[in-house]
Amino acid sequence: MTYQFTGKRPNISPDTGEPEYTGETKQLIDYLREKSGARTFDEALSVCAQGKGKLKVTIMNIKEDEGVVWVFDANKKPFWLPKSFLIKR
């Protein structure tokens, strides 16, 4: 994607194996990586659960200014869910 916008390929980080970013983007990615506890994108994906349709969840935390909610399913497994996926009953 970087190549399509800039016409050049990004440098690849020897630590994470992912593209290196600069400026605000680097700060944001570093912050999100630190907050998640994952060193790489692949590590983060390995702990993500595949979503299922019509899954009943309990909302644990919802913030008005964010597009996601913190929920847990019937197995008490917590995860983030986009607000747009909620069907209110």
Short mmCIF file of N, CA and C in Angstrom, two decimals:
data_model
loop_
_atom_site.label_atom_id
_atom_site.label_comp_id
_atom_site.label_asym_id
_atom_site.label_seq_id
_atom_site.Cartn_x
_atom_site.Cartn_y
_atom_site.Cartn_z
N MET A 1 0.82 -1.18 0.00
CA MET A 1 0.00 0.00 0.00
C MET A 1 0.87 1.25 0.00
N THR A 2 1.96 1.23 0.76
CA THR A 2 2.87 2.38 0.78
C THR A 2 3.41 2.66 -0.60
N TYR A 3 3.72 1.61 -1.34
CA TYR A 3 4.26 1.76 -2.69
C TYR A 3 3.26 2.46 -3.60
N GLN A 4 1.98 2.12 -3.47
CA GLN A 4 0.95 2.74 -4.30
C GLN A 4 0.84 4.24 -4.05
N PHE A 5 1.02 4.67 -2.79
CA PHE A 5 0.88 6.08 -2.46
C PHE A 5 2.16 6.88 -2.69
N THR A 6 3.31 6.28 -2.45
CA THR A 6 4.56 7.04 -2.51
C THR A 6 5.44 6.70 -3.70
N GLY A 7 5.22 5.56 -4.32
CA GLY A 7 6.05 5.15 -5.44
C GLY A 7 7.34 4.47 -5.02
N LYS A 8 7.53 4.27 -3.73
CA LYS A 8 8.73 3.55 -3.27
C LYS A 8 8.33 2.58 -2.16
N ARG A 9 9.13 1.54 -2.03
CA ARG A 9 8.85 0.53 -1.03
C ARG A 9 9.38 0.98 0.33
N PRO A 10 8.67 0.63 1.42
CA PRO A 10 9.12 1.04 2.75
C PRO A 10 10.29 0.19 3.24
N ASN A 11 11.06 0.74 4.16
CA ASN A 11 12.09 -0.05 4.83
C ASN A 11 11.40 -1.06 5.73
N ILE A 12 11.98 -2.24 5.85
CA ILE A 12 11.42 -3.29 6.69
C ILE A 12 12.23 -3.36 7.98
N SER A 13 11.54 -3.34 9.11
CA SER A 13 12.19 -3.40 10.42
C SER A 13 12.79 -4.78 10.66
N PRO A 14 14.06 -4.84 11.07
CA PRO A 14 14.66 -6.14 11.39
C PRO A 14 14.07 -6.75 12.67
N ASP A 15 13.47 -5.92 13.52
CA ASP A 15 12.89 -6.42 14.78
C ASP A 15 11.53 -7.06 14.59
N THR A 16 10.66 -6.39 13.81
CA THR A 16 9.28 -6.87 13.67
C THR A 16 9.00 -7.51 12.33
N GLY A 17 9.84 -7.25 11.33
CA GLY A 17 9.58 -7.78 9.99
C GLY A 17 8.48 -7.03 9.27
N GLU A 18 8.10 -5.88 9.79
CA GLU A 18 7.02 -5.07 9.23
C GLU A 18 7.60 -3.77 8.69
N PRO A 19 6.82 -3.04 7.89
CA PRO A 19 7.31 -1.75 7.39
C PRO A 19 7.63 -0.79 8.54
N GLU A 20 8.69 0.00 8.37
CA GLU A 20 9.04 1.02 9.36
C GLU A 20 8.31 2.30 9.01
N TYR A 21 7.79 2.94 10.00
CA TYR A 21 7.07 4.19 9.82
C TYR A 21 7.84 5.32 10.50
N THR A 22 7.47 6.54 10.18
CA THR A 22 8.10 7.70 10.80
C THR A 22 7.02 8.66 11.29
N GLY A 23 7.43 9.60 12.12
CA GLY A 23 6.54 10.66 12.57
C GLY A 23 5.36 10.17 13.39
N GLU A 24 4.21 10.78 13.14
CA GLU A 24 2.99 10.46 13.89
C GLU A 24 2.57 9.01 13.71
N THR A 25 2.72 8.49 12.50
CA THR A 25 2.34 7.11 12.24
C THR A 25 3.17 6.16 13.10
N LYS A 26 4.47 6.40 13.19
CA LYS A 26 5.34 5.57 14.03
C LYS A 26 4.92 5.64 15.49
N GLN A 27 4.62 6.84 15.97
CA GLN A 27 4.20 7.00 17.36
C GLN A 27 2.92 6.23 17.63
N LEU A 28 1.97 6.32 16.70
CA LEU A 28 0.69 5.62 16.87
C LEU A 28 0.88 4.11 16.86
N ILE A 29 1.64 3.60 15.89
CA ILE A 29 1.87 2.15 15.81
C ILE A 29 2.61 1.66 17.04
N ASP A 30 3.63 2.40 17.49
CA ASP A 30 4.38 2.00 18.69
C ASP A 30 3.48 1.99 19.92
N TYR A 31 2.61 3.00 20.03
CA TYR A 31 1.67 3.07 21.16
C TYR A 31 0.72 1.87 21.15
N LEU A 32 0.14 1.58 19.98
CA LEU A 32 -0.80 0.47 19.88
C LEU A 32 -0.10 -0.87 20.13
N ARG A 33 1.13 -1.01 19.64
CA ARG A 33 1.89 -2.24 19.85
C ARG A 33 2.16 -2.43 21.35
N GLU A 34 2.57 -1.35 22.02
CA GLU A 34 2.86 -1.42 23.46
C GLU A 34 1.60 -1.74 24.25
N LYS A 35 0.50 -1.09 23.88
CA LYS A 35 -0.77 -1.29 24.60
C LYS A 35 -1.29 -2.73 24.44
N SER A 36 -1.06 -3.31 23.26
CA SER A 36 -1.55 -4.67 23.01
C SER A 36 -0.66 -5.74 23.62
N GLY A 37 0.62 -5.41 23.83
CA GLY A 37 1.55 -6.38 24.36
C GLY A 37 2.12 -7.30 23.29
N ALA A 38 1.80 -7.04 22.03
CA ALA A 38 2.31 -7.85 20.92
C ALA A 38 3.52 -7.17 20.30
N ARG A 39 4.56 -7.95 20.00
CA ARG A 39 5.75 -7.37 19.37
C ARG A 39 5.57 -7.17 17.88
N THR A 40 4.80 -8.07 17.23
CA THR A 40 4.61 -8.00 15.79
C THR A 40 3.14 -8.13 15.44
N PHE A 41 2.81 -7.79 14.20
CA PHE A 41 1.44 -7.92 13.71
C PHE A 41 1.03 -9.40 13.71
N ASP A 42 1.94 -10.28 13.29
CA ASP A 42 1.64 -11.71 13.28
C ASP A 42 1.35 -12.25 14.68
N GLU A 43 2.08 -11.75 15.67
CA GLU A 43 1.84 -12.16 17.05
C GLU A 43 0.45 -11.70 17.50
N ALA A 44 0.08 -10.49 17.13
CA ALA A 44 -1.25 -9.98 17.49
C ALA A 44 -2.34 -10.81 16.82
N LEU A 45 -2.15 -11.17 15.55
CA LEU A 45 -3.14 -11.98 14.85
C LEU A 45 -3.31 -13.36 15.47
N SER A 46 -2.22 -13.91 16.01
CA SER A 46 -2.29 -15.25 16.57
C SER A 46 -3.19 -15.34 17.80
N VAL A 47 -3.43 -14.22 18.47
CA VAL A 47 -4.29 -14.25 19.66
C VAL A 47 -5.69 -13.72 19.37
N CYS A 48 -5.94 -13.30 18.13
CA CYS A 48 -7.27 -12.81 17.76
C CYS A 48 -8.19 -13.99 17.48
N ALA A 49 -9.44 -13.84 17.86
CA ALA A 49 -10.43 -14.89 17.60
C ALA A 49 -11.23 -14.53 16.36
N GLN A 50 -11.59 -15.54 15.58
CA GLN A 50 -12.42 -15.32 14.39
C GLN A 50 -13.83 -14.99 14.84
N GLY A 51 -14.41 -13.97 14.24
CA GLY A 51 -15.76 -13.56 14.60
C GLY A 51 -16.82 -14.53 14.08
N LYS A 52 -17.96 -14.54 14.72
CA LYS A 52 -19.08 -15.37 14.30
C LYS A 52 -20.33 -14.50 14.26
N GLY A 53 -21.19 -14.77 13.31
CA GLY A 53 -22.42 -14.02 13.19
C GLY A 53 -23.40 -14.33 14.30
N LYS A 54 -24.16 -13.34 14.67
CA LYS A 54 -25.22 -13.47 15.68
C LYS A 54 -24.71 -14.01 17.01
N LEU A 55 -23.52 -13.63 17.38
CA LEU A 55 -22.93 -14.03 18.66
C LEU A 55 -23.52 -13.15 19.75
N LYS A 56 -24.02 -13.75 20.82
CA LYS A 56 -24.56 -12.98 21.93
C LYS A 56 -23.41 -12.56 22.82
N VAL A 57 -23.34 -11.26 23.10
CA VAL A 57 -22.26 -10.72 23.92
C VAL A 57 -22.83 -9.83 25.01
N THR A 58 -22.01 -9.64 26.04
CA THR A 58 -22.32 -8.70 27.10
C THR A 58 -21.34 -7.55 26.99
N ILE A 59 -21.86 -6.33 26.96
CA ILE A 59 -21.00 -5.16 26.85
C ILE A 59 -20.41 -4.84 28.21
N MET A 60 -19.08 -4.76 28.25
CA MET A 60 -18.38 -4.46 29.49
C MET A 60 -17.96 -2.99 29.57
N ASN A 61 -17.60 -2.40 28.44
CA ASN A 61 -17.14 -1.02 28.42
C ASN A 61 -17.45 -0.43 27.05
N ILE A 62 -18.02 0.77 27.06
CA ILE A 62 -18.34 1.45 25.81
C ILE A 62 -17.99 2.93 25.99
N LYS A 63 -17.25 3.47 25.04
CA LYS A 63 -16.88 4.88 25.09
C LYS A 63 -17.53 5.58 23.90
N GLU A 64 -18.10 6.72 24.15
CA GLU A 64 -18.83 7.44 23.11
C GLU A 64 -17.94 7.85 21.94
N ASP A 65 -16.69 8.18 22.20
CA ASP A 65 -15.82 8.73 21.16
C ASP A 65 -15.00 7.67 20.43
N GLU A 66 -15.26 6.39 20.65
CA GLU A 66 -14.51 5.33 19.98
C GLU A 66 -15.47 4.44 19.20
N GLY A 67 -14.95 3.78 18.17
CA GLY A 67 -15.77 2.95 17.31
C GLY A 67 -15.86 1.50 17.72
N VAL A 68 -15.32 1.17 18.91
CA VAL A 68 -15.35 -0.22 19.38
C VAL A 68 -15.88 -0.29 20.80
N VAL A 69 -16.34 -1.48 21.17
CA VAL A 69 -16.82 -1.74 22.53
C VAL A 69 -16.10 -2.96 23.07
N TRP A 70 -15.89 -3.00 24.38
CA TRP A 70 -15.27 -4.13 25.05
C TRP A 70 -16.39 -5.06 25.49
N VAL A 71 -16.39 -6.31 25.02
CA VAL A 71 -17.47 -7.26 25.30
C VAL A 71 -16.88 -8.59 25.74
N PHE A 72 -17.75 -9.47 26.24
CA PHE A 72 -17.36 -10.87 26.40
C PHE A 72 -18.50 -11.74 25.96
N ASP A 73 -18.15 -12.95 25.50
CA ASP A 73 -19.15 -13.87 24.97
C ASP A 73 -19.61 -14.84 26.06
N ALA A 74 -20.38 -15.86 25.67
CA ALA A 74 -20.91 -16.82 26.62
C ALA A 74 -19.82 -17.59 27.36
N ASN A 75 -18.65 -17.72 26.75
CA ASN A 75 -17.52 -18.41 27.38
C ASN A 75 -16.70 -17.48 28.25
N LYS A 76 -17.19 -16.27 28.46
CA LYS A 76 -16.50 -15.24 29.27
C LYS A 76 -15.16 -14.84 28.67
N LYS A 77 -15.03 -14.96 27.35
CA LYS A 77 -13.80 -14.57 26.66
C LYS A 77 -13.96 -13.12 26.20
N PRO A 78 -13.15 -12.19 26.73
CA PRO A 78 -13.30 -10.78 26.37
C PRO A 78 -12.62 -10.46 25.04
N PHE A 79 -13.19 -9.49 24.31
CA PHE A 79 -12.59 -9.02 23.06
C PHE A 79 -13.23 -7.69 22.68
N TRP A 80 -12.57 -6.99 21.73
CA TRP A 80 -13.09 -5.73 21.21
C TRP A 80 -13.98 -6.04 20.02
N LEU A 81 -15.07 -5.32 19.90
CA LEU A 81 -16.03 -5.52 18.82
C LEU A 81 -16.40 -4.16 18.24
N PRO A 82 -16.40 -4.02 16.91
CA PRO A 82 -16.83 -2.74 16.32
C PRO A 82 -18.27 -2.44 16.71
N LYS A 83 -18.56 -1.19 17.05
CA LYS A 83 -19.92 -0.80 17.42
C LYS A 83 -20.91 -1.13 16.30
N SER A 84 -20.45 -1.01 15.07
CA SER A 84 -21.35 -1.25 13.93
C SER A 84 -21.81 -2.69 13.85
N PHE A 85 -21.15 -3.61 14.57
CA PHE A 85 -21.56 -5.02 14.56
C PHE A 85 -22.66 -5.32 15.57
N LEU A 86 -22.97 -4.38 16.43
CA LEU A 86 -23.96 -4.61 17.47
C LEU A 86 -25.37 -4.49 16.92
N ILE A 87 -26.20 -5.44 17.32
CA ILE A 87 -27.63 -5.36 17.03
C ILE A 87 -28.28 -5.23 18.39
N LYS A 88 -28.82 -4.06 18.65
CA LYS A 88 -29.37 -3.79 19.99
C LYS A 88 -30.74 -4.42 20.13
N ARG A 89 -30.96 -5.03 21.27
CA ARG A 89 -32.26 -5.65 21.56
C ARG A 89 -32.80 -5.14 22.85
#
